[in-house]
Amino acid sequence: MDVQNTLTQHEEKMNKCIEALKRDLASIRTGRASTSLLDRVMVDYYGSQTPVKQVANVSAPEPRLITIVPWERNMLKEIEKAILKSDLGLNPNNDGTMIRLEIPQLTEERRKEFGKKVSKHAEEAKVAIRNLRRDCNDLFKKAEKKKEITEDESKEAQTKIQKMTDQKIKDIDALKDKKTKEVMEV
């Protein structure tokens, strides 16, 4: 068993968990307009589910406004339906050529709700990281039992994976704190 290779593979998986968390957090609304809000909104484009950004030009010209200009005019209604179905809580304003999404000021209650959502996503990412640590430790223990690695190598590898886990948890907490601050900002 190659200990370093196993550690590297698990670190890559942990990094993927953090990237997934970043995508999840980007889709949580703050009081400011961001085109990343529409990352998860899918529209029916000739029978297949396609992200809005692949069928329209999406921009945020003002701090509280997102504009969506579809490349094909017949997509306006589909995009409007997709936004209404999403859990963003935004009302699209269709003028026949473009859709305007006005980002309303968040109420205190809504901010707290989004803060809880941020915490939930962060906790899910932490659980995923810890599960990866457990899996990696199990691999090392099995390899030690089979005499593929020594007891010292196993203990050292488990220490390294623990340090890696601790660092990733700190990264997740930093992301969570930053996003919570954004959400709570008036």
Short mmCIF file of C-alpha atoms in Angstrom, two decimals:
data_model
loop_
_atom_site.label_atom_id
_atom_site.label_comp_id
_atom_site.label_asym_id
_atom_site.label_seq_id
_atom_site.Cartn_x
_atom_site.Cartn_y
_atom_site.Cartn_z
CA MET A 1 0.00 0.00 0.00
CA ASP A 2 1.29 3.44 -0.93
CA VAL A 3 0.54 5.63 2.10
CA GLN A 4 1.36 8.95 0.41
CA ASN A 5 -0.79 8.14 -2.60
CA THR A 6 -3.73 7.27 -0.34
CA LEU A 7 -3.30 10.52 1.60
CA THR A 8 -3.16 12.52 -1.64
CA GLN A 9 -6.32 10.86 -2.99
CA HIS A 10 -8.22 11.62 0.21
CA GLU A 11 -6.98 15.21 0.24
CA GLU A 12 -8.31 15.64 -3.32
CA LYS A 13 -11.69 14.27 -2.21
CA MET A 14 -11.71 16.68 0.75
CA ASN A 15 -10.93 19.57 -1.61
CA LYS A 16 -13.87 18.52 -3.79
CA CYS A 17 -16.13 18.66 -0.70
CA ILE A 18 -14.98 22.22 -0.06
CA GLU A 19 -15.55 23.19 -3.71
CA ALA A 20 -19.08 21.76 -3.49
CA LEU A 21 -19.65 23.82 -0.34
CA LYS A 22 -18.46 26.97 -2.13
CA ARG A 23 -20.96 26.31 -4.94
CA ASP A 24 -23.76 25.72 -2.41
CA LEU A 25 -22.93 28.91 -0.54
CA ALA A 26 -22.76 30.94 -3.76
CA SER A 27 -26.36 30.02 -4.50
CA ILE A 28 -27.58 31.36 -1.13
CA ARG A 29 -28.96 34.84 -1.56
CA THR A 30 -27.51 37.85 0.21
CA GLY A 31 -28.88 41.38 0.01
CA ARG A 32 -26.65 42.01 -3.01
CA ALA A 33 -27.23 40.92 -6.62
CA SER A 34 -24.92 38.16 -7.81
CA THR A 35 -25.19 36.17 -11.03
CA SER A 36 -24.15 33.04 -9.10
CA LEU A 37 -27.65 33.01 -7.59
CA LEU A 38 -28.86 31.50 -10.86
CA ASP A 39 -26.20 28.75 -11.03
CA ARG A 40 -28.65 26.06 -9.92
CA VAL A 41 -31.66 27.31 -11.89
CA MET A 42 -32.31 24.90 -14.76
CA VAL A 43 -34.50 25.68 -17.76
CA ASP A 44 -36.13 23.29 -20.24
CA TYR A 45 -34.17 23.90 -23.47
CA TYR A 46 -35.50 21.72 -26.29
CA GLY A 47 -36.24 18.82 -23.97
CA SER A 48 -33.11 18.90 -21.79
CA GLN A 49 -32.48 20.64 -18.49
CA THR A 50 -29.90 23.40 -19.07
CA PRO A 51 -28.49 26.07 -16.71
CA VAL A 52 -29.90 29.56 -17.37
CA LYS A 53 -26.39 30.89 -18.00
CA GLN A 54 -26.10 28.58 -21.04
CA VAL A 55 -29.22 29.95 -22.76
CA ALA A 56 -28.98 33.64 -21.82
CA ASN A 57 -26.67 36.49 -20.99
CA VAL A 58 -26.87 37.02 -17.20
CA SER A 59 -25.47 40.17 -15.63
CA ALA A 60 -25.74 42.30 -12.48
CA PRO A 61 -25.61 45.93 -13.69
CA GLU A 62 -26.69 47.33 -10.31
CA PRO A 63 -26.23 46.15 -6.70
CA ARG A 64 -29.90 45.10 -6.45
CA LEU A 65 -30.66 44.00 -10.03
CA ILE A 66 -29.91 40.97 -12.20
CA THR A 67 -30.75 41.11 -15.91
CA ILE A 68 -31.28 38.03 -18.07
CA VAL A 69 -31.28 38.44 -21.85
CA PRO A 70 -31.99 35.11 -23.58
CA TRP A 71 -30.30 34.36 -26.88
CA GLU A 72 -33.62 33.10 -28.21
CA ARG A 73 -36.70 35.19 -27.45
CA ASN A 74 -38.93 32.11 -27.06
CA MET A 75 -36.88 31.18 -23.96
CA LEU A 76 -38.23 34.15 -21.93
CA LYS A 77 -41.27 32.24 -20.64
CA GLU A 78 -39.22 29.11 -19.85
CA ILE A 79 -36.63 31.11 -17.89
CA GLU A 80 -39.38 32.96 -16.05
CA LYS A 81 -41.05 29.65 -15.08
CA ALA A 82 -37.74 28.17 -13.93
CA ILE A 83 -37.01 31.17 -11.68
CA LEU A 84 -40.49 31.04 -10.16
CA LYS A 85 -40.08 27.30 -9.46
CA SER A 86 -36.67 27.76 -7.82
CA ASP A 87 -36.39 28.41 -4.07
CA LEU A 88 -34.81 31.86 -4.58
CA GLY A 89 -37.97 33.75 -3.63
CA LEU A 90 -37.54 36.24 -6.49
CA ASN A 91 -40.22 37.55 -8.85
CA PRO A 92 -39.06 37.87 -12.46
CA ASN A 93 -40.15 40.97 -14.37
CA ASN A 94 -40.48 40.10 -18.09
CA ASP A 95 -40.67 43.04 -20.52
CA GLY A 96 -40.68 40.99 -23.73
CA THR A 97 -36.95 41.25 -24.44
CA MET A 98 -35.32 40.65 -21.06
CA ILE A 99 -36.06 39.51 -17.55
CA ARG A 100 -35.21 41.76 -14.63
CA LEU A 101 -34.77 40.27 -11.16
CA GLU A 102 -34.91 42.87 -8.44
CA ILE A 103 -33.18 41.68 -5.29
CA PRO A 104 -35.27 42.95 -2.38
CA GLN A 105 -33.75 44.01 0.92
CA LEU A 106 -33.70 40.98 3.20
CA THR A 107 -35.78 41.11 6.37
CA GLU A 108 -34.18 40.18 9.67
CA GLU A 109 -36.16 36.93 9.75
CA ARG A 110 -35.09 36.02 6.20
CA ARG A 111 -31.44 36.79 7.05
CA LYS A 112 -31.59 34.43 10.02
CA GLU A 113 -33.20 31.76 7.83
CA PHE A 114 -30.37 32.09 5.28
CA GLY A 115 -27.84 32.04 8.12
CA LYS A 116 -29.25 28.67 9.23
CA LYS A 117 -29.04 27.42 5.65
CA VAL A 118 -25.35 28.43 5.53
CA SER A 119 -24.70 26.56 8.79
CA LYS A 120 -26.52 23.48 7.49
CA HIS A 121 -24.42 23.36 4.31
CA ALA A 122 -21.23 23.85 6.32
CA GLU A 123 -22.15 21.06 8.73
CA GLU A 124 -22.88 18.70 5.83
CA ALA A 125 -19.44 19.46 4.38
CA LYS A 126 -17.80 18.79 7.77
CA VAL A 127 -19.58 15.44 8.01
CA ALA A 128 -18.36 14.53 4.52
CA ILE A 129 -14.77 15.46 5.48
CA ARG A 130 -14.98 13.39 8.68
CA ASN A 131 -16.36 10.43 6.74
CA LEU A 132 -13.39 10.64 4.37
CA ARG A 133 -11.04 10.68 7.38
CA ARG A 134 -12.75 7.60 8.82
CA ASP A 135 -12.51 5.76 5.49
CA CYS A 136 -8.84 6.62 5.17
CA ASN A 137 -8.09 5.51 8.75
CA ASP A 138 -9.89 2.22 8.06
CA LEU A 139 -7.71 1.66 5.00
CA PHE A 140 -4.57 2.20 7.07
CA LYS A 141 -5.76 -0.13 9.85
CA LYS A 142 -6.61 -2.87 7.34
CA ALA A 143 -3.24 -2.47 5.63
CA GLU A 144 -1.53 -2.71 9.04
CA LYS A 145 -3.46 -5.92 9.84
CA LYS A 146 -2.45 -7.42 6.51
CA LYS A 147 1.18 -6.46 7.29
CA GLU A 148 1.31 -4.21 4.18
CA ILE A 149 2.51 -1.30 6.35
CA THR A 150 4.06 -1.16 9.80
CA GLU A 151 2.27 0.02 12.92
CA ASP A 152 4.41 3.17 12.97
CA GLU A 153 3.53 3.98 9.35
CA SER A 154 -0.14 3.46 10.14
CA LYS A 155 -0.03 5.76 13.20
CA GLU A 156 1.91 8.42 11.28
CA ALA A 157 -0.54 8.27 8.37
CA GLN A 158 -3.51 8.54 10.74
CA THR A 159 -1.90 11.58 12.37
CA LYS A 160 -1.42 13.19 8.94
CA ILE A 161 -5.02 12.56 7.89
CA GLN A 162 -6.20 14.03 11.22
CA LYS A 163 -4.14 17.20 10.64
CA MET A 164 -5.52 17.41 7.11
CA THR A 165 -9.06 17.00 8.46
CA ASP A 166 -8.52 19.70 11.10
CA GLN A 167 -7.27 22.12 8.41
CA LYS A 168 -10.23 21.42 6.11
CA ILE A 169 -12.66 21.93 9.01
CA LYS A 170 -11.01 25.31 9.71
CA ASP A 171 -11.39 26.21 6.01
CA ILE A 172 -15.08 25.28 6.14
CA ASP A 173 -15.59 27.38 9.28
CA ALA A 174 -13.89 30.34 7.59
CA LEU A 175 -16.16 30.01 4.53
CA LYS A 176 -19.22 29.69 6.79
CA ASP A 177 -18.27 32.76 8.84
CA LYS A 178 -17.64 34.84 5.72
CA LYS A 179 -20.96 33.88 4.12
CA THR A 180 -22.89 34.35 7.38
CA LYS A 181 -21.41 37.84 7.67
CA GLU A 182 -22.50 38.59 4.08
CA VAL A 183 -26.01 37.33 4.74
CA MET A 184 -26.42 39.26 8.00
CA GLU A 185 -25.05 42.50 6.48
CA VAL A 186 -27.78 45.11 6.02
#
